Amino acid sequence: MQSQPDVTERLTPQGAERAAHLLRQGQIVALPTETVYGLACDARNPEAVARVYAAKGRPAHNPLIVHLADPEDVARYATPPKALADLWPGPLTLVLPLRPDAGLAPSVTAGGASVAIRVPAHPVMRAVLQAFDGPLAAPSANPSGRISPTTADHVLDGLSGRIAAVIDGGPCAAGIESTIVDMRDTPRLLRQGAIPIEVIEAHLGHPLAEACDGPIVAPGQLTSHYAPKGSLRLNVTTPDPNEAMIGFGPIAGELTLSASGDLAEAAATLYKTLRALDDRPRIAVAPIPETGLGRAINDRLRRAAAPRDMPSSE
Ligand code: TXA
Ligand code: MG
């Protein structure tokens, strides 16, 4: 396998052509999306995909999301979904039956017969997809099990020297990963994310088959995940003296997810806030309402708070 450069190039948002050039060479490049930064590679190139797994330290059984420029491209790789494609471009990932002639590296789908597909909305990611003119597999651009990056600096903190380049597109607007729905049968939620399930159910016209409290189906959704180094205590109104407090709404803290109690702002600041307190041994978090984006925020907080002796998968 061609070796990876020691120095990671930092590109401006105008660097789409340079990024596409590196990707065509089989290199791996971190790119901004509206959710979190992704670590992209040519989804058809097994060596490039292997570099992504190696750079992240990601277990081979955890498949990657394939990003496409246009909803019309989906039919080349998968059976198109019967619903929800109207939410693309956007922070939605659909699991679909993989076409046997899709031409994707088998490692992208971890050898499975389904593929997770997303058509992202971020202008820089779209510019790279258009310049590259092919499918880009991209997990979040963080070492496996750690907090997802929402800025180029976060990416470099975890992966500098392990990836060819990062495009700095500024902070990600949503700040939390895409919602994942399995569309192979009755639509079923696999991961809470940046599109609230209320919105998805309104588009479907009926409830999703099952919320995330069912059996784990997305292999990356093991319990411990998105973890800061210290321990996390949730639904705290009064912190212990030795805890770093993260506030929300009227409950103040050393830092706050949103002083005004705005869930979109809280999602956008969640990972940055957890990173800012990464060197603190004990962190407490104010209650977040279990509605709309609050569901995805609570999902990430529960995983960040989970015991660390479990295998974390990405
Ligand atoms: O917002 C996002 O989705 C970001 C940006 C970069 O697009 N990507 C992201 O990728 O969060 P990653 O690899 O960190 O999380 C993808 C999740 C994992 O839990 C993985 O197991 C699941 O998607 N997944 C991928 N392919 C799947 C498949 N065929 N069936 C079920 N789950 C799948
Ligand atoms: Mg991830």
mmCIF file of C-alpha atoms and ligand atoms in Angstrom:
data_model
loop_
_atom_site.group_PDB
_atom_site.id
_atom_site.type_symbol
_atom_site.label_atom_id
_atom_site.label_comp_id
_atom_site.label_asym_id
_atom_site.label_seq_id
_atom_site.Cartn_x
_atom_site.Cartn_y
_atom_site.Cartn_z
ATOM 1 C CA MET A 1 0.000 0.000 0.000
ATOM 2 C CA GLN A 2 1.329 3.465 -0.926
ATOM 3 C CA SER A 3 2.496 5.214 2.239
ATOM 4 C CA GLN A 4 0.696 8.143 3.763
ATOM 5 C CA PRO A 5 2.426 11.571 3.799
ATOM 6 C CA ASP A 6 3.711 12.618 7.272
ATOM 7 C CA VAL A 7 2.439 16.152 6.886
ATOM 8 C CA THR A 8 -1.283 16.873 6.639
ATOM 9 C CA GLU A 9 -2.095 19.681 4.191
ATOM 10 C CA ARG A 10 -4.552 22.267 5.459
ATOM 11 C CA LEU A 11 -6.667 23.494 2.545
ATOM 12 C CA THR A 12 -9.055 26.449 2.226
ATOM 13 C CA PRO A 13 -12.698 25.941 1.116
ATOM 14 C CA GLN A 14 -11.409 26.683 -2.419
ATOM 15 C CA GLY A 15 -9.312 23.501 -2.240
ATOM 16 C CA ALA A 16 -11.939 21.150 -3.712
ATOM 17 C CA GLU A 17 -9.889 20.394 -6.855
ATOM 18 C CA ARG A 18 -6.768 19.640 -4.790
ATOM 19 C CA ALA A 19 -8.805 17.398 -2.487
ATOM 20 C CA ALA A 20 -10.324 15.562 -5.465
ATOM 21 C CA HIS A 21 -6.830 15.086 -6.935
ATOM 22 C CA LEU A 22 -5.544 13.527 -3.690
ATOM 23 C CA LEU A 23 -8.671 11.316 -3.456
ATOM 24 C CA ARG A 24 -8.150 10.077 -7.032
ATOM 25 C CA GLN A 25 -4.609 9.075 -5.979
ATOM 26 C CA GLY A 26 -6.079 6.905 -3.222
ATOM 27 C CA GLN A 27 -5.199 9.346 -0.425
ATOM 28 C CA ILE A 28 -7.567 10.144 2.456
ATOM 29 C CA VAL A 29 -8.856 13.676 3.056
ATOM 30 C CA ALA A 30 -10.974 15.152 5.868
ATOM 31 C CA LEU A 31 -13.855 17.309 4.636
ATOM 32 C CA PRO A 32 -16.482 19.482 6.321
ATOM 33 C CA THR A 33 -20.103 18.363 6.138
ATOM 34 C CA GLU A 34 -23.154 19.996 7.711
ATOM 35 C CA THR A 35 -23.050 17.399 10.521
ATOM 36 C CA VAL A 36 -19.420 16.695 11.475
ATOM 37 C CA TYR A 37 -16.127 16.474 9.542
ATOM 38 C CA GLY A 38 -15.805 13.252 7.535
ATOM 39 C CA LEU A 39 -12.641 11.330 6.571
ATOM 40 C CA ALA A 40 -13.192 10.699 2.865
ATOM 41 C CA CYS A 41 -11.757 8.144 0.455
ATOM 42 C CA ASP A 42 -12.633 6.701 -2.962
ATOM 43 C CA ALA A 43 -15.303 4.124 -2.062
ATOM 44 C CA ARG A 44 -14.249 1.974 -5.047
ATOM 45 C CA ASN A 45 -10.579 1.736 -4.026
ATOM 46 C CA PRO A 46 -9.865 -1.006 -1.421
ATOM 47 C CA GLU A 47 -6.445 0.458 -0.532
ATOM 48 C CA ALA A 48 -7.892 3.907 0.089
ATOM 49 C CA VAL A 49 -10.657 2.400 2.261
ATOM 50 C CA ALA A 50 -8.042 0.408 4.197
ATOM 51 C CA ARG A 51 -6.195 3.680 4.901
ATOM 52 C CA VAL A 52 -9.358 5.167 6.444
ATOM 53 C CA TYR A 53 -9.846 2.162 8.763
ATOM 54 C CA ALA A 54 -6.129 2.288 9.693
ATOM 55 C CA ALA A 55 -6.025 6.061 10.348
ATOM 56 C CA LYS A 56 -9.060 5.841 12.660
ATOM 57 C CA GLY A 57 -8.167 2.521 14.272
ATOM 58 C CA ARG A 58 -11.667 1.424 13.261
ATOM 59 C CA PRO A 59 -12.671 -2.258 13.496
ATOM 60 C CA ALA A 60 -13.207 -3.816 10.069
ATOM 61 C CA HIS A 61 -16.741 -4.997 10.947
ATOM 62 C CA ASN A 62 -18.058 -1.408 11.155
ATOM 63 C CA PRO A 63 -19.160 -0.262 7.664
ATOM 64 C CA LEU A 64 -18.807 3.258 6.205
ATOM 65 C CA ILE A 65 -21.358 5.724 4.813
ATOM 66 C CA VAL A 66 -21.102 6.358 1.057
ATOM 67 C CA HIS A 67 -21.580 10.031 0.127
ATOM 68 C CA LEU A 68 -22.970 10.943 -3.302
ATOM 69 C CA ALA A 69 -23.395 14.272 -5.109
ATOM 70 C CA ASP A 70 -26.961 13.726 -6.280
ATOM 71 C CA PRO A 71 -29.984 11.599 -5.236
ATOM 72 C CA GLU A 72 -30.109 10.367 -8.854
ATOM 73 C CA ASP A 73 -26.691 8.707 -8.383
ATOM 74 C CA VAL A 74 -28.119 6.337 -5.728
ATOM 75 C CA ALA A 75 -29.488 3.862 -8.295
ATOM 76 C CA ARG A 76 -25.932 3.068 -9.496
ATOM 77 C CA TYR A 77 -25.044 1.628 -6.097
ATOM 78 C CA ALA A 78 -28.275 0.565 -4.366
ATOM 79 C CA THR A 79 -31.991 -0.013 -4.733
ATOM 80 C CA PRO A 80 -33.340 3.558 -4.411
ATOM 81 C CA PRO A 81 -35.521 4.265 -1.351
ATOM 82 C CA LYS A 82 -39.329 4.432 -1.695
ATOM 83 C CA ALA A 83 -39.473 7.471 0.619
ATOM 84 C CA LEU A 84 -37.344 10.112 2.378
ATOM 85 C CA ALA A 85 -35.065 10.903 -0.601
ATOM 86 C CA ASP A 86 -36.812 14.296 -0.664
ATOM 87 C CA LEU A 87 -34.888 15.138 2.539
ATOM 88 C CA TRP A 88 -31.650 15.019 0.474
ATOM 89 C CA PRO A 89 -29.343 16.850 0.244
ATOM 90 C CA GLY A 90 -29.172 16.860 4.029
ATOM 91 C CA PRO A 91 -28.092 15.135 7.245
ATOM 92 C CA LEU A 92 -29.912 11.864 6.537
ATOM 93 C CA THR A 93 -28.350 8.448 5.841
ATOM 94 C CA LEU A 94 -30.440 5.639 4.359
ATOM 95 C CA VAL A 95 -29.477 1.951 4.527
ATOM 96 C CA LEU A 96 -30.434 0.275 1.246
ATOM 97 C CA PRO A 97 -29.894 -3.055 -0.550
ATOM 98 C CA LEU A 98 -26.439 -2.944 -2.189
ATOM 99 C CA ARG A 99 -26.367 -3.574 -5.944
ATOM 100 C CA PRO A 100 -24.089 -6.566 -6.615
ATOM 101 C CA ASP A 101 -22.537 -4.617 -9.524
ATOM 102 C CA ALA A 102 -22.099 -1.392 -7.499
ATOM 103 C CA GLY A 103 -18.311 -1.571 -7.811
ATOM 104 C CA LEU A 104 -17.713 -0.468 -4.210
ATOM 105 C CA ALA A 105 -14.804 -1.914 -2.232
ATOM 106 C CA PRO A 106 -16.286 -4.782 -0.126
ATOM 107 C CA SER A 107 -14.684 -3.255 2.999
ATOM 108 C CA VAL A 108 -16.951 -0.169 2.664
ATOM 109 C CA THR A 109 -19.969 -2.297 3.560
ATOM 110 C CA ALA A 110 -17.911 -4.588 5.841
ATOM 111 C CA GLY A 111 -18.730 -7.336 3.355
ATOM 112 C CA GLY A 112 -22.478 -6.930 3.894
ATOM 113 C CA ALA A 113 -25.334 -6.828 1.385
ATOM 114 C CA SER A 114 -26.569 -3.363 2.402
ATOM 115 C CA VAL A 115 -25.031 0.071 1.942
ATOM 116 C CA ALA A 116 -25.537 3.290 3.917
ATOM 117 C CA ILE A 117 -25.911 6.280 1.569
ATOM 118 C CA ARG A 118 -26.059 10.011 2.196
ATOM 119 C CA VAL A 119 -26.307 13.030 -0.117
ATOM 120 C CA PRO A 120 -24.750 15.822 1.974
ATOM 121 C CA ALA A 121 -25.708 19.497 1.772
ATOM 122 C CA HIS A 122 -22.463 21.225 2.783
ATOM 123 C CA PRO A 123 -21.201 23.358 -0.155
ATOM 124 C CA VAL A 124 -17.546 22.312 0.303
ATOM 125 C CA MET A 125 -18.406 18.591 0.511
ATOM 126 C CA ARG A 126 -20.620 18.986 -2.554
ATOM 127 C CA ALA A 127 -17.850 20.806 -4.459
ATOM 128 C CA VAL A 128 -15.436 17.940 -3.699
ATOM 129 C CA LEU A 129 -18.024 15.298 -4.693
ATOM 130 C CA GLN A 130 -18.592 17.113 -7.984
ATOM 131 C CA ALA A 131 -14.860 17.559 -8.691
ATOM 132 C CA PHE A 132 -14.149 13.914 -7.756
ATOM 133 C CA ASP A 133 -17.166 12.664 -9.727
ATOM 134 C CA GLY A 134 -17.558 9.413 -7.804
ATOM 135 C CA PRO A 135 -18.675 7.872 -4.483
ATOM 136 C CA LEU A 136 -16.811 8.972 -1.337
ATOM 137 C CA ALA A 137 -16.876 6.716 1.720
ATOM 138 C CA ALA A 138 -16.512 8.849 4.855
ATOM 139 C CA PRO A 139 -16.815 8.045 8.549
ATOM 140 C CA SER A 140 -16.481 10.870 11.073
ATOM 141 C CA ALA A 141 -12.872 12.143 11.067
ATOM 142 C CA ASN A 142 -11.948 11.123 14.638
ATOM 143 C CA PRO A 143 -9.941 8.257 16.107
ATOM 144 C CA SER A 144 -12.325 5.366 16.766
ATOM 145 C CA GLY A 145 -14.425 5.772 19.936
ATOM 146 C CA ARG A 146 -13.548 9.436 20.487
ATOM 147 C CA ILE A 147 -15.577 12.615 20.034
ATOM 148 C CA SER A 148 -16.504 13.530 16.441
ATOM 149 C CA PRO A 149 -14.819 16.666 15.033
ATOM 150 C CA THR A 150 -16.812 19.806 14.235
ATOM 151 C CA THR A 151 -13.803 21.961 13.216
ATOM 152 C CA ALA A 152 -10.625 21.384 11.175
ATOM 153 C CA ASP A 153 -8.571 21.845 14.365
ATOM 154 C CA HIS A 154 -10.484 18.980 16.007
ATOM 155 C CA VAL A 155 -9.623 16.793 12.997
ATOM 156 C CA LEU A 156 -5.925 17.661 13.264
ATOM 157 C CA ASP A 157 -5.934 17.067 17.036
ATOM 158 C CA GLY A 158 -6.811 13.420 16.403
ATOM 159 C CA LEU A 159 -5.434 12.605 12.955
ATOM 160 C CA SER A 160 -2.606 15.033 12.060
ATOM 161 C CA GLY A 161 0.095 13.212 10.085
ATOM 162 C CA ARG A 162 -2.230 10.234 9.474
ATOM 163 C CA ILE A 163 -4.245 11.851 6.655
ATOM 164 C CA ALA A 164 -3.178 13.645 3.453
ATOM 165 C CA ALA A 165 -5.236 16.829 3.943
ATOM 166 C CA VAL A 166 -8.117 18.560 5.661
ATOM 167 C CA ILE A 167 -10.271 21.288 4.132
ATOM 168 C CA ASP A 168 -11.058 23.948 6.737
ATOM 169 C CA GLY A 169 -14.695 24.851 6.135
ATOM 170 C CA GLY A 170 -15.236 26.389 9.589
ATOM 171 C CA PRO A 171 -17.481 24.909 12.285
ATOM 172 C CA CYS A 172 -20.188 22.411 11.236
ATOM 173 C CA ALA A 173 -23.692 23.916 11.466
ATOM 174 C CA ALA A 174 -25.549 20.882 12.856
ATOM 175 C CA GLY A 175 -22.685 19.565 15.004
ATOM 176 C CA ILE A 176 -24.148 16.080 15.421
ATOM 177 C CA GLU A 177 -24.068 13.135 12.986
ATOM 178 C CA SER A 178 -26.731 12.308 10.395
ATOM 179 C CA THR A 179 -29.880 10.414 11.316
ATOM 180 C CA ILE A 180 -29.705 6.833 9.964
ATOM 181 C CA VAL A 181 -32.834 5.009 8.780
ATOM 182 C CA ASP A 182 -32.876 1.434 7.468
ATOM 183 C CA MET A 183 -35.123 1.532 4.372
ATOM 184 C CA ARG A 184 -34.808 -2.134 3.363
ATOM 185 C CA ASP A 185 -38.140 -3.047 4.878
ATOM 186 C CA THR A 186 -40.450 -0.964 7.066
ATOM 187 C CA PRO A 187 -38.434 2.236 7.738
ATOM 188 C CA ARG A 188 -36.577 1.760 11.007
ATOM 189 C CA LEU A 189 -34.391 4.124 13.007
ATOM 190 C CA LEU A 190 -30.766 3.003 13.410
ATOM 191 C CA ARG A 191 -29.258 6.222 14.823
ATOM 192 C CA GLN A 192 -30.752 9.423 16.220
ATOM 193 C CA GLY A 193 -29.182 12.412 14.489
ATOM 194 C CA ALA A 194 -29.381 15.872 12.997
ATOM 195 C CA ILE A 195 -32.865 15.354 11.501
ATOM 196 C CA PRO A 196 -35.297 14.753 14.398
ATOM 197 C CA ILE A 197 -37.469 11.642 14.129
ATOM 198 C CA GLU A 198 -40.543 13.903 14.305
ATOM 199 C CA VAL A 199 -39.516 15.367 10.914
ATOM 200 C CA ILE A 200 -38.854 11.928 9.428
ATOM 201 C CA GLU A 201 -42.153 10.514 10.650
ATOM 202 C CA ALA A 202 -43.996 13.555 9.242
ATOM 203 C CA HIS A 203 -42.392 12.872 5.840
ATOM 204 C CA LEU A 204 -43.222 9.171 6.020
ATOM 205 C CA GLY A 205 -46.772 9.811 7.198
ATOM 206 C CA HIS A 206 -46.411 7.062 9.828
ATOM 207 C CA PRO A 207 -44.182 6.243 12.832
ATOM 208 C CA LEU A 208 -40.777 4.636 12.347
ATOM 209 C CA ALA A 209 -40.823 0.905 13.040
ATOM 210 C CA GLU A 210 -38.665 1.191 16.115
ATOM 211 C CA ALA A 211 -36.668 3.837 17.972
ATOM 212 C CA CYS A 212 -33.073 3.332 19.090
ATOM 213 C CA ASP A 213 -34.051 1.334 22.161
ATOM 214 C CA GLY A 214 -34.474 -1.780 20.024
ATOM 215 C CA PRO A 215 -31.646 -4.174 19.199
ATOM 216 C CA ILE A 216 -28.470 -2.531 17.927
ATOM 217 C CA VAL A 217 -28.459 -2.752 14.152
ATOM 218 C CA ALA A 218 -25.916 -0.125 13.054
ATOM 219 C CA PRO A 219 -22.686 -1.905 13.999
ATOM 220 C CA GLY A 220 -21.160 1.415 15.124
ATOM 221 C CA GLN A 221 -23.890 1.957 17.707
ATOM 222 C CA LEU A 222 -22.276 0.079 20.562
ATOM 223 C CA THR A 223 -22.820 1.597 23.964
ATOM 224 C CA SER A 224 -19.574 3.412 24.772
ATOM 225 C CA HIS A 225 -18.917 5.985 22.102
ATOM 226 C CA TYR A 226 -18.312 9.694 21.469
ATOM 227 C CA ALA A 227 -16.352 9.620 24.700
ATOM 228 C CA PRO A 228 -14.341 12.341 26.423
ATOM 229 C CA LYS A 229 -11.460 11.134 28.628
ATOM 230 C CA GLY A 230 -13.202 11.876 31.953
ATOM 231 C CA SER A 231 -16.400 10.407 33.418
ATOM 232 C CA LEU A 232 -19.777 11.981 32.689
ATOM 233 C CA ARG A 233 -22.831 12.296 34.964
ATOM 234 C CA LEU A 234 -26.153 13.192 33.301
ATOM 235 C CA ASN A 235 -29.343 15.054 34.342
ATOM 236 C CA VAL A 236 -27.511 17.031 37.002
ATOM 237 C CA THR A 237 -29.030 20.182 38.469
ATOM 238 C CA THR A 238 -26.430 20.737 41.206
ATOM 239 C CA PRO A 239 -22.869 19.558 40.469
ATOM 240 C CA ASP A 240 -20.521 18.083 43.066
ATOM 241 C CA PRO A 241 -17.693 20.468 43.990
ATOM 242 C CA ASN A 242 -15.109 18.557 41.919
ATOM 243 C CA GLU A 243 -17.260 18.296 38.771
ATOM 244 C CA ALA A 244 -16.994 20.517 35.688
ATOM 245 C CA MET A 245 -20.597 21.525 34.976
ATOM 246 C CA ILE A 246 -22.124 21.822 31.487
ATOM 247 C CA GLY A 247 -25.305 23.901 31.653
ATOM 248 C CA PHE A 248 -28.397 24.142 29.478
ATOM 249 C CA GLY A 249 -31.147 26.785 29.575
ATOM 250 C CA PRO A 250 -31.689 28.182 33.077
ATOM 251 C CA ILE A 251 -29.228 25.723 34.635
ATOM 252 C CA ALA A 252 -25.878 27.470 34.401
ATOM 253 C CA GLY A 253 -22.442 25.824 34.315
ATOM 254 C CA GLU A 254 -18.795 26.474 33.728
ATOM 255 C CA LEU A 255 -19.781 26.098 30.066
ATOM 256 C CA THR A 256 -23.285 25.872 28.603
ATOM 257 C CA LEU A 257 -24.697 24.042 25.574
ATOM 258 C CA SER A 258 -27.220 26.872 25.120
ATOM 259 C CA ALA A 259 -28.026 29.551 27.690
ATOM 260 C CA SER A 260 -31.329 30.211 25.919
ATOM 261 C CA GLY A 261 -32.303 26.512 25.939
ATOM 262 C CA ASP A 262 -32.119 26.230 22.114
ATOM 263 C CA LEU A 263 -31.658 22.559 21.109
ATOM 264 C CA ALA A 264 -30.146 23.367 17.684
ATOM 265 C CA GLU A 265 -27.518 25.514 19.376
ATOM 266 C CA ALA A 266 -26.933 22.765 21.944
ATOM 267 C CA ALA A 267 -26.359 20.168 19.184
ATOM 268 C CA ALA A 268 -23.945 22.529 17.410
ATOM 269 C CA THR A 269 -21.903 23.147 20.587
ATOM 270 C CA LEU A 270 -22.064 19.642 22.172
ATOM 271 C CA TYR A 271 -18.834 18.098 20.856
ATOM 272 C CA LYS A 272 -16.842 21.349 21.135
ATOM 273 C CA THR A 273 -17.927 21.597 24.774
ATOM 274 C CA LEU A 274 -17.023 17.976 25.585
ATOM 275 C CA ARG A 275 -13.612 18.519 23.962
ATOM 276 C CA ALA A 276 -13.020 21.713 25.942
ATOM 277 C CA LEU A 277 -13.454 19.671 29.157
ATOM 278 C CA ASP A 278 -11.528 16.630 27.886
ATOM 279 C CA ASP A 279 -8.769 17.029 30.508
ATOM 280 C CA ARG A 280 -11.254 17.151 33.412
ATOM 281 C CA PRO A 281 -11.731 13.885 35.334
ATOM 282 C CA ARG A 282 -15.410 14.453 36.174
ATOM 283 C CA ILE A 283 -18.040 16.229 34.096
ATOM 284 C CA ALA A 284 -21.717 16.852 34.983
ATOM 285 C CA VAL A 285 -24.394 17.802 32.434
ATOM 286 C CA ALA A 286 -27.725 19.566 32.978
ATOM 287 C CA PRO A 287 -30.936 17.793 31.842
ATOM 288 C CA ILE A 288 -31.741 18.104 28.121
ATOM 289 C CA PRO A 289 -35.396 17.671 27.032
ATOM 290 C CA GLU A 290 -36.061 14.350 25.248
ATOM 291 C CA THR A 291 -37.730 15.941 22.235
ATOM 292 C CA GLY A 292 -36.644 16.953 18.701
ATOM 293 C CA LEU A 293 -32.847 17.336 18.524
ATOM 294 C CA GLY A 294 -32.748 16.712 22.285
ATOM 295 C CA ARG A 295 -33.155 12.971 21.551
ATOM 296 C CA ALA A 296 -29.910 12.873 19.525
ATOM 297 C CA ILE A 297 -28.093 15.025 22.096
ATOM 298 C CA ASN A 298 -29.200 12.693 24.928
ATOM 299 C CA ASP A 299 -28.240 9.642 22.847
ATOM 300 C CA ARG A 300 -24.678 10.990 22.446
ATOM 301 C CA LEU A 301 -24.478 12.014 26.114
ATOM 302 C CA ARG A 302 -25.621 8.542 27.266
ATOM 303 C CA ARG A 303 -22.952 6.898 25.104
ATOM 304 C CA ALA A 304 -20.312 9.356 26.338
ATOM 305 C CA ALA A 305 -21.345 8.472 29.913
ATOM 306 C CA ALA A 306 -21.349 4.699 29.371
ATOM 307 C CA PRO A 307 -18.747 2.501 31.103
ATOM 308 C CA ARG A 308 -15.551 2.317 29.039
ATOM 309 C CA ASP A 309 -14.821 -1.367 29.479
ATOM 310 C CA MET A 310 -17.119 -2.159 26.543
ATOM 311 C CA PRO A 311 -15.619 -2.379 23.074
ATOM 312 C CA SER A 312 -16.170 0.922 21.312
ATOM 313 C CA SER A 313 -16.421 0.576 17.633
ATOM 314 C CA GLU A 314 -15.832 3.821 15.992
HETATM 315 O O1 TXA B 1 -23.134 12.704 9.719
HETATM 316 C C1 TXA B 1 -22.605 11.627 9.434
HETATM 317 O O2 TXA B 1 -23.258 10.592 9.212
HETATM 318 C C2 TXA B 1 -21.063 11.615 9.331
HETATM 319 C C3 TXA B 1 -20.672 12.462 8.107
HETATM 320 C C4 TXA B 1 -19.173 12.444 7.867
HETATM 321 O O3 TXA B 1 -21.371 12.002 6.986
HETATM 322 N N1 TXA B 1 -20.590 10.262 9.188
HETATM 323 C C5 TXA B 1 -20.615 9.381 10.209
HETATM 324 O O4 TXA B 1 -20.016 8.185 9.900
HETATM 325 O O5 TXA B 1 -21.122 9.615 11.295
HETATM 326 P P1 TXA B 1 -19.605 7.101 11.010
HETATM 327 O O6 TXA B 1 -18.809 6.096 10.281
HETATM 328 O O7 TXA B 1 -18.938 7.805 12.133
HETATM 329 O O8 TXA B 1 -20.963 6.494 11.457
HETATM 330 C C6 TXA B 1 -21.695 5.721 10.512
HETATM 331 C C7 TXA B 1 -22.594 4.754 11.192
HETATM 332 C C8 TXA B 1 -21.871 3.670 11.963
HETATM 333 O O9 TXA B 1 -22.571 3.469 13.197
HETATM 334 C C9 TXA B 1 -22.019 2.445 11.064
HETATM 335 O O10 TXA B 1 -22.045 1.241 11.793
HETATM 336 C C10 TXA B 1 -23.351 2.712 10.406
HETATM 337 O O11 TXA B 1 -23.338 4.106 10.161
HETATM 338 N N2 TXA B 1 -23.485 2.026 9.103
HETATM 339 C C11 TXA B 1 -22.729 2.172 7.999
HETATM 340 N N3 TXA B 1 -23.127 1.332 7.031
HETATM 341 C C12 TXA B 1 -24.169 0.625 7.523
HETATM 342 C C13 TXA B 1 -25.017 -0.405 7.003
HETATM 343 N N4 TXA B 1 -24.871 -0.884 5.769
HETATM 344 N N5 TXA B 1 -25.989 -0.882 7.819
HETATM 345 C C14 TXA B 1 -26.167 -0.402 9.071
HETATM 346 N N6 TXA B 1 -25.390 0.574 9.613
HETATM 347 C C15 TXA B 1 -24.406 1.070 8.853
HETATM 348 MG MG MG B 2 -18.323 8.330 13.940
#
